[in-house]
Amino acid sequence: MKVCEAAVSNSLHEHWAVPDEVKDGREFILNPPEPELVLDYEIESRNYAKAGKASSDIKLTLKQLGVDPSVLRKIAIACYEAEINVVAHSKGGKMHANIYDDRVLVILEDEGPGIEDVEKAMLPGFSTADELAREMGFGAGLGLPNIKKNCDAMHISSRLGYKTRLNFFVLFDKLINGNTNEQ
Amino acid sequence: MVTQMSNKKKEYYHSVYLETDKCVGCTKCVRICPTEAIRVREGKAKIDSTRCIDCGECINTCPVNAIRIISDSLDELKKYKYKLAIISASYAGQFAEDIGLEKALKALFHLGFDDIAEQAMITDITADIIRDYIRTHPKIRPILSSNCPAIVRLVQVRFPSLLSNLLHIESPISMLAKYYRDNITIEEKLKPEEIGIFLIVPSASQVTAVHQPEGTYKHLHDGAIAISDIYCKVMDIQKDLDKDNRKINSYANGLSWAVAGQEAQEIAADDIRTLAISGIHNVIDILSNIESHRLDQYDYIELRSCSQGCVGGSLNVENPFVAENRILNMVRSSKKLDIDNNYFFKLYREGYFDVIPLEPRSIMELDKDIKKAIGLMKKVKETLNKLPGLDCGVCGSPTCKALAEDIAKGNATLEDCIIRTRKLKS
């Protein structure tokens, strides 16, 4: 059994996007430390009317934590694209936001059916979206590249017939931080 | 003493206030407030001055008229040698056909004004200016209309990341004030402070904007008088008005912006895609989408706090739908005005109507220090799990989440939740 599992995980297609400046990028995604706060959401397949709720809630929570507005907008875009991907392409899944005092790590795991070619899916303009998704204004093939553009590190693993798992984090480097006691 | 004085100075001016004696503690205002600024504690509502944006939602919902608006009285006119009234477009919708716009405008002379100016005069030029602004700021999308003072304040407190998207040009009514004060100073040989410029306004937020202006470089208005106050006076002097033969130029063609959606329609062009939203809760939804870059395909978005636009403001008298219908009829039966707009447009190009970049007044953070904020948020989540999630508002906080936040900040206790207390007993 164990051998079999290893084989499966070895054969998953992966894509890493971690800039050199973000030194702990891979390590942080592979072995995330205990978060300060976790937000959990269920995402329904094909429910476009409710799509975006989880992302909005994550955004609101981070706003209340004082995350800089420009960073917040990056997070909002990345989360929304990721959430829509699960709604449009999967059989449904889960979204978690692990909040730390310097970043948010967003984890999405769906119930399949998996991505045939992960590298191709990372290309701008590539889309397998169906008619319903396109009618709703999605499926321009910018989802994953847009997430990559708006986060500080990301990792996706998938394969046709398997679950897709997407992890990305955004650093809060520009925190509206305290020390403004002198007035 | 000194600190108290400076603290007092810093307090934000509000036109909306509560008559505590009248309040019955029903919590209707608590639940409708778009910035969660109101709490009922010990049977009485209390408005948090840092969160209130003077949108007036609470005034419309209060069943006992305990929430009111302070606006300026006509007595203020006595302080000035020369008095000008600048009239909001929704004024025209308040009077039935037997009085009509012309008589309603004449009335202002009888009430002590030396001259009047209608916001409607510059509707066309404002549209030209906004279109030019859109075309010369291609990197900002969507551009958000800053015409409604409640919306400007909403963005400051809840959506500070969108402040740069707001149209950074004086509102039409302020453009007129600026232009007139400078001209009257020269023509009447008066000092600027001898001229009193009063706005005749339909909403609480416009009173606030006069006394606590945002982004403006210099003092523009001396007071804001409620349309409803003027309306009463007009009713009193109807007979005098019948005898008054003075000629009035009214600008019915430009009145349409008092109605939601008309601004967006007029600004739209082949290269400018516009959208119009009214009603503050709808506006909040849209702003949240804009914040997540989901509406970048629009060039310009009209936003109005009141649900039919300015005709829906709480200082009007007439039903908003009736007022809307009257105004649109007047617009339809009027002619396009032949005004030379070049002069105004030149002033705009020279930066005469520029405003100071708008500053945030964010109310969203639980704490300035993120570690403390996370700690508070943890407490909020734990508390929220203990609450019933009905958002009934009986505790005096608008939602269970708001109560959980109040508890985390030490401003309420779990016992405030009556539903929970009762469940624990049974």
PDB file of C-alpha atoms in Angstrom, chain B residues 129-368:
ATOM      1  CA  ILE B 129     -15.287  67.754 -17.052  1.00  0.00           C
ATOM      2  CA  ILE B 130     -15.870  64.221 -15.748  1.00  0.00           C
ATOM      3  CA  ARG B 131     -15.447  62.727 -19.230  1.00  0.00           C
ATOM      4  CA  ASP B 132     -12.186  64.626 -19.625  1.00  0.00           C
ATOM      5  CA  TYR B 133     -11.030  63.433 -16.194  1.00  0.00           C
ATOM      6  CA  ILE B 134     -11.821  59.822 -17.155  1.00  0.00           C
ATOM      7  CA  ARG B 135      -9.906  60.114 -20.426  1.00  0.00           C
ATOM      8  CA  THR B 136      -6.911  61.810 -18.832  1.00  0.00           C
ATOM      9  CA  HIS B 137      -6.676  59.229 -16.005  1.00  0.00           C
ATOM     10  CA  PRO B 138      -6.565  55.951 -17.971  1.00  0.00           C
ATOM     11  CA  LYS B 139      -4.655  54.126 -15.233  1.00  0.00           C
ATOM     12  CA  ILE B 140      -7.429  54.503 -12.657  1.00  0.00           C
ATOM     13  CA  ARG B 141     -10.358  52.153 -13.304  1.00  0.00           C
ATOM     14  CA  PRO B 142     -13.100  52.371 -12.413  1.00  0.00           C
ATOM     15  CA  ILE B 143     -13.318  56.029 -11.466  1.00  0.00           C
ATOM     16  CA  LEU B 144     -15.932  56.535  -8.769  1.00  0.00           C
ATOM     17  CA  SER B 145     -18.233  59.524  -8.615  1.00  0.00           C
ATOM     18  CA  SER B 146     -17.571  61.741  -5.596  1.00  0.00           C
ATOM     19  CA  ASN B 147     -20.790  63.709  -5.925  1.00  0.00           C
ATOM     20  CA  CYS B 148     -22.443  62.170  -2.858  1.00  0.00           C
ATOM     21  CA  PRO B 149     -20.726  63.178   0.421  1.00  0.00           C
ATOM     22  CA  ALA B 150     -21.989  60.076   2.250  1.00  0.00           C
ATOM     23  CA  ILE B 151     -20.240  57.884  -0.335  1.00  0.00           C
ATOM     24  CA  VAL B 152     -16.954  59.787  -0.004  1.00  0.00           C
ATOM     25  CA  ARG B 153     -17.115  59.210   3.766  1.00  0.00           C
ATOM     26  CA  LEU B 154     -18.085  55.567   3.302  1.00  0.00           C
ATOM     27  CA  VAL B 155     -14.990  55.003   1.161  1.00  0.00           C
ATOM     28  CA  GLN B 156     -12.833  56.777   3.759  1.00  0.00           C
ATOM     29  CA  VAL B 157     -14.016  54.579   6.619  1.00  0.00           C
ATOM     30  CA  ARG B 158     -14.675  51.199   4.976  1.00  0.00           C
ATOM     31  CA  PHE B 159     -12.794  51.108   1.648  1.00  0.00           C
ATOM     32  CA  PRO B 160      -9.669  53.251   2.061  1.00  0.00           C
ATOM     33  CA  SER B 161      -7.911  51.331  -0.730  1.00  0.00           C
ATOM     34  CA  LEU B 162     -10.386  52.905  -3.177  1.00  0.00           C
ATOM     35  CA  LEU B 163      -9.791  56.539  -2.191  1.00  0.00           C
ATOM     36  CA  SER B 164      -7.636  57.191  -5.240  1.00  0.00           C
ATOM     37  CA  ASN B 165     -10.444  55.881  -7.448  1.00  0.00           C
ATOM     38  CA  LEU B 166     -12.744  58.696  -6.329  1.00  0.00           C
ATOM     39  CA  LEU B 167     -13.097  61.545  -8.790  1.00  0.00           C
ATOM     40  CA  HIS B 168     -10.758  64.182  -7.380  1.00  0.00           C
ATOM     41  CA  ILE B 169     -12.622  67.277  -8.554  1.00  0.00           C
ATOM     42  CA  GLU B 170     -14.965  69.530  -6.568  1.00  0.00           C
ATOM     43  CA  SER B 171     -18.609  68.455  -6.650  1.00  0.00           C
ATOM     44  CA  PRO B 172     -20.875  70.526  -8.940  1.00  0.00           C
ATOM     45  CA  ILE B 173     -22.343  72.412  -5.985  1.00  0.00           C
ATOM     46  CA  SER B 174     -18.871  73.302  -4.708  1.00  0.00           C
ATOM     47  CA  MET B 175     -17.701  74.326  -8.176  1.00  0.00           C
ATOM     48  CA  LEU B 176     -20.557  76.829  -8.253  1.00  0.00           C
ATOM     49  CA  ALA B 177     -19.745  78.142  -4.778  1.00  0.00           C
ATOM     50  CA  LYS B 178     -16.109  78.687  -5.635  1.00  0.00           C
ATOM     51  CA  TYR B 179     -16.893  80.373  -8.909  1.00  0.00           C
ATOM     52  CA  TYR B 180     -19.594  82.619  -7.451  1.00  0.00           C
ATOM     53  CA  ARG B 181     -17.643  83.777  -4.404  1.00  0.00           C
ATOM     54  CA  ASP B 182     -14.747  84.878  -6.574  1.00  0.00           C
ATOM     55  CA  ASN B 183     -17.058  86.655  -9.028  1.00  0.00           C
ATOM     56  CA  ILE B 184     -19.279  88.338  -6.434  1.00  0.00           C
ATOM     57  CA  THR B 185     -16.182  89.615  -4.625  1.00  0.00           C
ATOM     58  CA  ILE B 186     -15.193  91.487  -7.780  1.00  0.00           C
ATOM     59  CA  GLU B 187     -18.633  92.529  -9.045  1.00  0.00           C
ATOM     60  CA  GLU B 188     -20.096  93.695  -5.729  1.00  0.00           C
ATOM     61  CA  LYS B 189     -16.742  94.988  -4.430  1.00  0.00           C
ATOM     62  CA  LEU B 190     -17.090  92.903  -1.261  1.00  0.00           C
ATOM     63  CA  LYS B 191     -14.615  91.011   0.866  1.00  0.00           C
ATOM     64  CA  PRO B 192     -15.008  87.231   0.472  1.00  0.00           C
ATOM     65  CA  GLU B 193     -16.107  86.947   4.126  1.00  0.00           C
ATOM     66  CA  GLU B 194     -18.943  89.424   3.569  1.00  0.00           C
ATOM     67  CA  ILE B 195     -20.565  86.978   1.176  1.00  0.00           C
ATOM     68  CA  GLY B 196     -22.719  84.216   2.611  1.00  0.00           C
ATOM     69  CA  ILE B 197     -23.067  81.165   0.373  1.00  0.00           C
ATOM     70  CA  PHE B 198     -25.774  78.761   1.479  1.00  0.00           C
ATOM     71  CA  LEU B 199     -26.645  75.414  -0.007  1.00  0.00           C
ATOM     72  CA  ILE B 200     -30.237  74.261  -0.135  1.00  0.00           C
ATOM     73  CA  VAL B 201     -29.752  70.547   0.428  1.00  0.00           C
ATOM     74  CA  PRO B 202     -31.703  67.275   0.360  1.00  0.00           C
ATOM     75  CA  SER B 203     -29.645  65.169   2.755  1.00  0.00           C
ATOM     76  CA  ALA B 204     -27.813  65.039   6.068  1.00  0.00           C
ATOM     77  CA  SER B 205     -24.486  64.214   4.447  1.00  0.00           C
ATOM     78  CA  GLN B 206     -24.590  67.456   2.475  1.00  0.00           C
ATOM     79  CA  VAL B 207     -25.000  69.428   5.696  1.00  0.00           C
ATOM     80  CA  THR B 208     -21.997  67.567   7.074  1.00  0.00           C
ATOM     81  CA  ALA B 209     -20.011  68.274   3.903  1.00  0.00           C
ATOM     82  CA  VAL B 210     -20.515  72.010   4.413  1.00  0.00           C
ATOM     83  CA  HIS B 211     -19.272  71.994   8.015  1.00  0.00           C
ATOM     84  CA  GLN B 212     -16.697  69.219   7.721  1.00  0.00           C
ATOM     85  CA  PRO B 213     -15.551  69.376   4.099  1.00  0.00           C
ATOM     86  CA  GLU B 214     -13.214  66.701   2.730  1.00  0.00           C
ATOM     87  CA  GLY B 215     -10.468  67.451   0.245  1.00  0.00           C
ATOM     88  CA  THR B 216     -11.353  71.044  -0.408  1.00  0.00           C
ATOM     89  CA  TYR B 217      -8.593  73.704  -0.443  1.00  0.00           C
ATOM     90  CA  LYS B 218     -10.546  76.633   0.846  1.00  0.00           C
ATOM     91  CA  HIS B 219     -13.698  77.574   2.673  1.00  0.00           C
ATOM     92  CA  LEU B 220     -16.512  77.260   0.138  1.00  0.00           C
ATOM     93  CA  HIS B 221     -19.879  77.305   1.886  1.00  0.00           C
ATOM     94  CA  ASP B 222     -21.239  79.197   4.887  1.00  0.00           C
ATOM     95  CA  GLY B 223     -24.218  77.042   5.649  1.00  0.00           C
ATOM     96  CA  ALA B 224     -26.581  74.312   4.531  1.00  0.00           C
ATOM     97  CA  ILE B 225     -30.316  74.777   4.789  1.00  0.00           C
ATOM     98  CA  ALA B 226     -32.709  71.834   4.572  1.00  0.00           C
ATOM     99  CA  ILE B 227     -35.022  71.714   1.567  1.00  0.00           C
ATOM    100  CA  SER B 228     -37.806  70.828   4.034  1.00  0.00           C
ATOM    101  CA  ASP B 229     -37.262  74.103   5.944  1.00  0.00           C
ATOM    102  CA  ILE B 230     -37.453  76.157   2.756  1.00  0.00           C
ATOM    103  CA  TYR B 231     -40.533  74.209   1.684  1.00  0.00           C
ATOM    104  CA  CYS B 232     -42.432  75.299   4.826  1.00  0.00           C
ATOM    105  CA  LYS B 233     -41.541  78.935   4.195  1.00  0.00           C
ATOM    106  CA  VAL B 234     -42.626  78.705   0.547  1.00  0.00           C
ATOM    107  CA  MET B 235     -46.008  77.413   1.667  1.00  0.00           C
ATOM    108  CA  ASP B 236     -46.338  80.414   4.019  1.00  0.00           C
ATOM    109  CA  ILE B 237     -45.622  83.075   1.391  1.00  0.00           C
ATOM    110  CA  GLN B 238     -47.497  81.656  -1.601  1.00  0.00           C
ATOM    111  CA  LYS B 239     -49.676  84.771  -1.967  1.00  0.00           C
ATOM    112  CA  ASP B 240     -46.668  87.110  -2.131  1.00  0.00           C
ATOM    113  CA  LEU B 241     -45.171  84.902  -4.774  1.00  0.00           C
ATOM    114  CA  ASP B 242     -48.269  85.237  -6.979  1.00  0.00           C
ATOM    115  CA  LYS B 243     -47.710  89.005  -7.084  1.00  0.00           C
ATOM    116  CA  ASP B 244     -43.998  88.756  -7.818  1.00  0.00           C
ATOM    117  CA  ASN B 245     -43.328  89.441 -11.495  1.00  0.00           C
ATOM    118  CA  ARG B 246     -39.591  89.067 -11.470  1.00  0.00           C
ATOM    119  CA  LYS B 247     -38.070  87.054 -14.298  1.00  0.00           C
ATOM    120  CA  ILE B 248     -36.372  83.806 -13.344  1.00  0.00           C
ATOM    121  CA  ASN B 249     -34.094  81.777 -15.563  1.00  0.00           C
ATOM    122  CA  SER B 250     -34.626  78.214 -14.516  1.00  0.00           C
ATOM    123  CA  TYR B 251     -32.415  75.424 -15.786  1.00  0.00           C
ATOM    124  CA  ALA B 252     -34.847  72.517 -15.892  1.00  0.00           C
ATOM    125  CA  ASN B 253     -32.735  70.722 -18.470  1.00  0.00           C
ATOM    126  CA  GLY B 254     -29.967  70.098 -15.964  1.00  0.00           C
ATOM    127  CA  LEU B 255     -32.092  68.760 -13.140  1.00  0.00           C
ATOM    128  CA  SER B 256     -31.790  65.104 -14.054  1.00  0.00           C
ATOM    129  CA  TRP B 257     -28.835  64.317 -11.766  1.00  0.00           C
ATOM    130  CA  ALA B 258     -31.144  64.468  -8.761  1.00  0.00           C
ATOM    131  CA  VAL B 259     -32.364  61.083  -9.985  1.00  0.00           C
ATOM    132  CA  ALA B 260     -30.232  57.948  -9.604  1.00  0.00           C
ATOM    133  CA  GLY B 261     -28.736  56.596 -12.821  1.00  0.00           C
ATOM    134  CA  GLN B 262     -28.946  59.821 -14.829  1.00  0.00           C
ATOM    135  CA  GLU B 263     -25.380  60.908 -14.187  1.00  0.00           C
ATOM    136  CA  ALA B 264     -24.007  57.584 -15.435  1.00  0.00           C
ATOM    137  CA  GLN B 265     -26.235  57.768 -18.485  1.00  0.00           C
ATOM    138  CA  GLU B 266     -25.121  61.253 -19.388  1.00  0.00           C
ATOM    139  CA  ILE B 267     -21.422  60.538 -18.930  1.00  0.00           C
ATOM    140  CA  ALA B 268     -21.460  57.313 -20.958  1.00  0.00           C
ATOM    141  CA  ALA B 269     -19.836  57.570 -24.395  1.00  0.00           C
ATOM    142  CA  ASP B 270     -18.495  55.189 -27.054  1.00  0.00           C
ATOM    143  CA  ASP B 271     -15.232  54.995 -25.148  1.00  0.00           C
ATOM    144  CA  ILE B 272     -16.710  55.362 -21.640  1.00  0.00           C
ATOM    145  CA  ARG B 273     -18.574  52.498 -20.034  1.00  0.00           C
ATOM    146  CA  THR B 274     -20.571  53.508 -16.977  1.00  0.00           C
ATOM    147  CA  LEU B 275     -22.569  51.860 -14.220  1.00  0.00           C
ATOM    148  CA  ALA B 276     -24.949  53.379 -11.648  1.00  0.00           C
ATOM    149  CA  ILE B 277     -25.643  52.150  -8.113  1.00  0.00           C
ATOM    150  CA  SER B 278     -27.932  53.673  -5.521  1.00  0.00           C
ATOM    151  CA  GLY B 279     -28.848  52.716  -1.973  1.00  0.00           C
ATOM    152  CA  ILE B 280     -25.972  52.560   0.475  1.00  0.00           C
ATOM    153  CA  HIS B 281     -26.160  48.808   1.104  1.00  0.00           C
ATOM    154  CA  ASN B 282     -26.008  48.131  -2.650  1.00  0.00           C
ATOM    155  CA  VAL B 283     -23.087  50.536  -2.859  1.00  0.00           C
ATOM    156  CA  ILE B 284     -21.212  48.579  -0.170  1.00  0.00           C
ATOM    157  CA  ASP B 285     -21.606  45.338  -2.179  1.00  0.00           C
ATOM    158  CA  ILE B 286     -20.334  47.023  -5.310  1.00  0.00           C
ATOM    159  CA  LEU B 287     -17.397  48.683  -3.549  1.00  0.00           C
ATOM    160  CA  SER B 288     -16.365  45.293  -2.190  1.00  0.00           C
ATOM    161  CA  ASN B 289     -16.360  43.929  -5.751  1.00  0.00           C
ATOM    162  CA  ILE B 290     -14.425  46.925  -7.021  1.00  0.00           C
ATOM    163  CA  GLU B 291     -11.879  46.416  -4.238  1.00  0.00           C
ATOM    164  CA  SER B 292     -11.269  42.885  -5.528  1.00  0.00           C
ATOM    165  CA  HIS B 293     -10.809  44.270  -9.081  1.00  0.00           C
ATOM    166  CA  ARG B 294     -13.946  42.577 -10.360  1.00  0.00           C
ATOM    167  CA  LEU B 295     -15.353  45.681 -12.066  1.00  0.00           C
ATOM    168  CA  ASP B 296     -12.262  47.037 -13.762  1.00  0.00           C
ATOM    169  CA  GLN B 297     -14.054  46.877 -17.100  1.00  0.00           C
ATOM    170  CA  TYR B 298     -16.084  49.972 -16.131  1.00  0.00           C
ATOM    171  CA  ASP B 299     -14.643  53.425 -16.653  1.00  0.00           C
ATOM    172  CA  TYR B 300     -16.969  55.326 -14.367  1.00  0.00           C
ATOM    173  CA  ILE B 301     -19.370  54.308 -11.616  1.00  0.00           C
ATOM    174  CA  GLU B 302     -22.056  56.581 -10.236  1.00  0.00           C
ATOM    175  CA  LEU B 303     -22.681  55.928  -6.541  1.00  0.00           C
ATOM    176  CA  ARG B 304     -25.546  57.386  -4.540  1.00  0.00           C
ATOM    177  CA  SER B 305     -26.227  56.734  -0.880  1.00  0.00           C
ATOM    178  CA  CYS B 306     -29.993  57.328  -1.083  1.00  0.00           C
ATOM    179  CA  SER B 307     -31.937  54.726  -2.964  1.00  0.00           C
ATOM    180  CA  GLN B 308     -33.511  56.906  -5.669  1.00  0.00           C
ATOM    181  CA  GLY B 309     -30.598  59.318  -5.722  1.00  0.00           C
ATOM    182  CA  CYS B 310     -30.798  62.814  -4.213  1.00  0.00           C
ATOM    183  CA  VAL B 311     -34.603  62.862  -4.469  1.00  0.00           C
ATOM    184  CA  GLY B 312     -34.463  60.115  -1.813  1.00  0.00           C
ATOM    185  CA  GLY B 313     -32.604  62.278   0.731  1.00  0.00           C
ATOM    186  CA  SER B 314     -34.194  62.630   4.158  1.00  0.00           C
ATOM    187  CA  LEU B 315     -34.388  66.443   4.028  1.00  0.00           C
ATOM    188  CA  ASN B 316     -36.818  66.320   1.110  1.00  0.00           C
ATOM    189  CA  VAL B 317     -40.554  66.585   1.592  1.00  0.00           C
ATOM    190  CA  GLU B 318     -42.030  64.774  -1.380  1.00  0.00           C
ATOM    191  CA  ASN B 319     -42.120  61.029  -1.908  1.00  0.00           C
ATOM    192  CA  PRO B 320     -38.949  60.182  -3.876  1.00  0.00           C
ATOM    193  CA  PHE B 321     -40.813  58.446  -6.700  1.00  0.00           C
ATOM    194  CA  VAL B 322     -43.158  61.402  -7.184  1.00  0.00           C
ATOM    195  CA  ALA B 323     -40.252  63.859  -7.078  1.00  0.00           C
ATOM    196  CA  GLU B 324     -38.357  61.724  -9.573  1.00  0.00           C
ATOM    197  CA  ASN B 325     -41.309  61.685 -11.936  1.00  0.00           C
ATOM    198  CA  ARG B 326     -41.744  65.469 -11.724  1.00  0.00           C
ATOM    199  CA  ILE B 327     -38.089  66.127 -12.376  1.00  0.00           C
ATOM    200  CA  LEU B 328     -37.886  63.785 -15.349  1.00  0.00           C
ATOM    201  CA  ASN B 329     -41.012  65.412 -16.810  1.00  0.00           C
ATOM    202  CA  MET B 330     -39.456  68.855 -16.416  1.00  0.00           C
ATOM    203  CA  VAL B 331     -36.276  67.668 -18.089  1.00  0.00           C
ATOM    204  CA  ARG B 332     -38.222  66.120 -20.960  1.00  0.00           C
ATOM    205  CA  SER B 333     -40.225  69.247 -21.687  1.00  0.00           C
ATOM    206  CA  SER B 334     -37.261  71.606 -21.406  1.00  0.00           C
ATOM    207  CA  LYS B 335     -34.799  72.746 -24.015  1.00  0.00           C
ATOM    208  CA  LYS B 336     -31.053  72.144 -24.019  1.00  0.00           C
ATOM    209  CA  LEU B 337     -29.366  75.197 -22.623  1.00  0.00           C
ATOM    210  CA  ASP B 338     -27.132  77.374 -24.661  1.00  0.00           C
ATOM    211  CA  ILE B 339     -24.473  78.129 -22.096  1.00  0.00           C
ATOM    212  CA  ASP B 340     -20.887  78.854 -22.999  1.00  0.00           C
ATOM    213  CA  ASN B 341     -19.067  76.113 -21.142  1.00  0.00           C
ATOM    214  CA  ASN B 342     -15.584  76.976 -22.337  1.00  0.00           C
ATOM    215  CA  TYR B 343     -14.928  79.380 -19.495  1.00  0.00           C
ATOM    216  CA  PHE B 344     -15.727  76.762 -16.849  1.00  0.00           C
ATOM    217  CA  PHE B 345     -13.829  74.084 -18.696  1.00  0.00           C
ATOM    218  CA  LYS B 346     -10.768  76.335 -18.857  1.00  0.00           C
ATOM    219  CA  LEU B 347     -10.933  76.877 -15.098  1.00  0.00           C
ATOM    220  CA  TYR B 348     -11.054  73.107 -14.597  1.00  0.00           C
ATOM    221  CA  ARG B 349      -8.042  72.592 -16.862  1.00  0.00           C
ATOM    222  CA  GLU B 350      -6.135  75.217 -14.901  1.00  0.00           C
ATOM    223  CA  GLY B 351      -6.748  73.220 -11.720  1.00  0.00           C
ATOM    224  CA  TYR B 352      -9.238  75.676 -10.209  1.00  0.00           C
ATOM    225  CA  PHE B 353     -11.548  72.826  -9.111  1.00  0.00           C
ATOM    226  CA  ASP B 354      -8.813  70.441  -7.924  1.00  0.00           C
ATOM    227  CA  VAL B 355      -9.113  68.898  -4.460  1.00  0.00           C
ATOM    228  CA  ILE B 356      -6.591  67.690  -1.879  1.00  0.00           C
ATOM    229  CA  PRO B 357      -6.053  63.887  -2.064  1.00  0.00           C
ATOM    230  CA  LEU B 358      -8.688  62.324   0.179  1.00  0.00           C
ATOM    231  CA  GLU B 359      -7.434  60.805   3.434  1.00  0.00           C
ATOM    232  CA  PRO B 360      -8.578  57.523   5.004  1.00  0.00           C
ATOM    233  CA  ARG B 361     -10.507  57.487   8.291  1.00  0.00           C
ATOM    234  CA  SER B 362     -10.477  53.731   8.611  1.00  0.00           C
ATOM    235  CA  ILE B 363     -12.671  52.141  11.268  1.00  0.00           C
ATOM    236  CA  MET B 364     -12.078  48.576  10.234  1.00  0.00           C
ATOM    237  CA  GLU B 365      -8.972  47.586  12.214  1.00  0.00           C
ATOM    238  CA  LEU B 366      -9.494  45.870  15.550  1.00  0.00           C
ATOM    239  CA  ASP B 367      -6.093  47.193  16.644  1.00  0.00           C
ATOM    240  CA  LYS B 368      -3.216  49.092  15.040  1.00  0.00           C
TER     241      LYS B 368
END
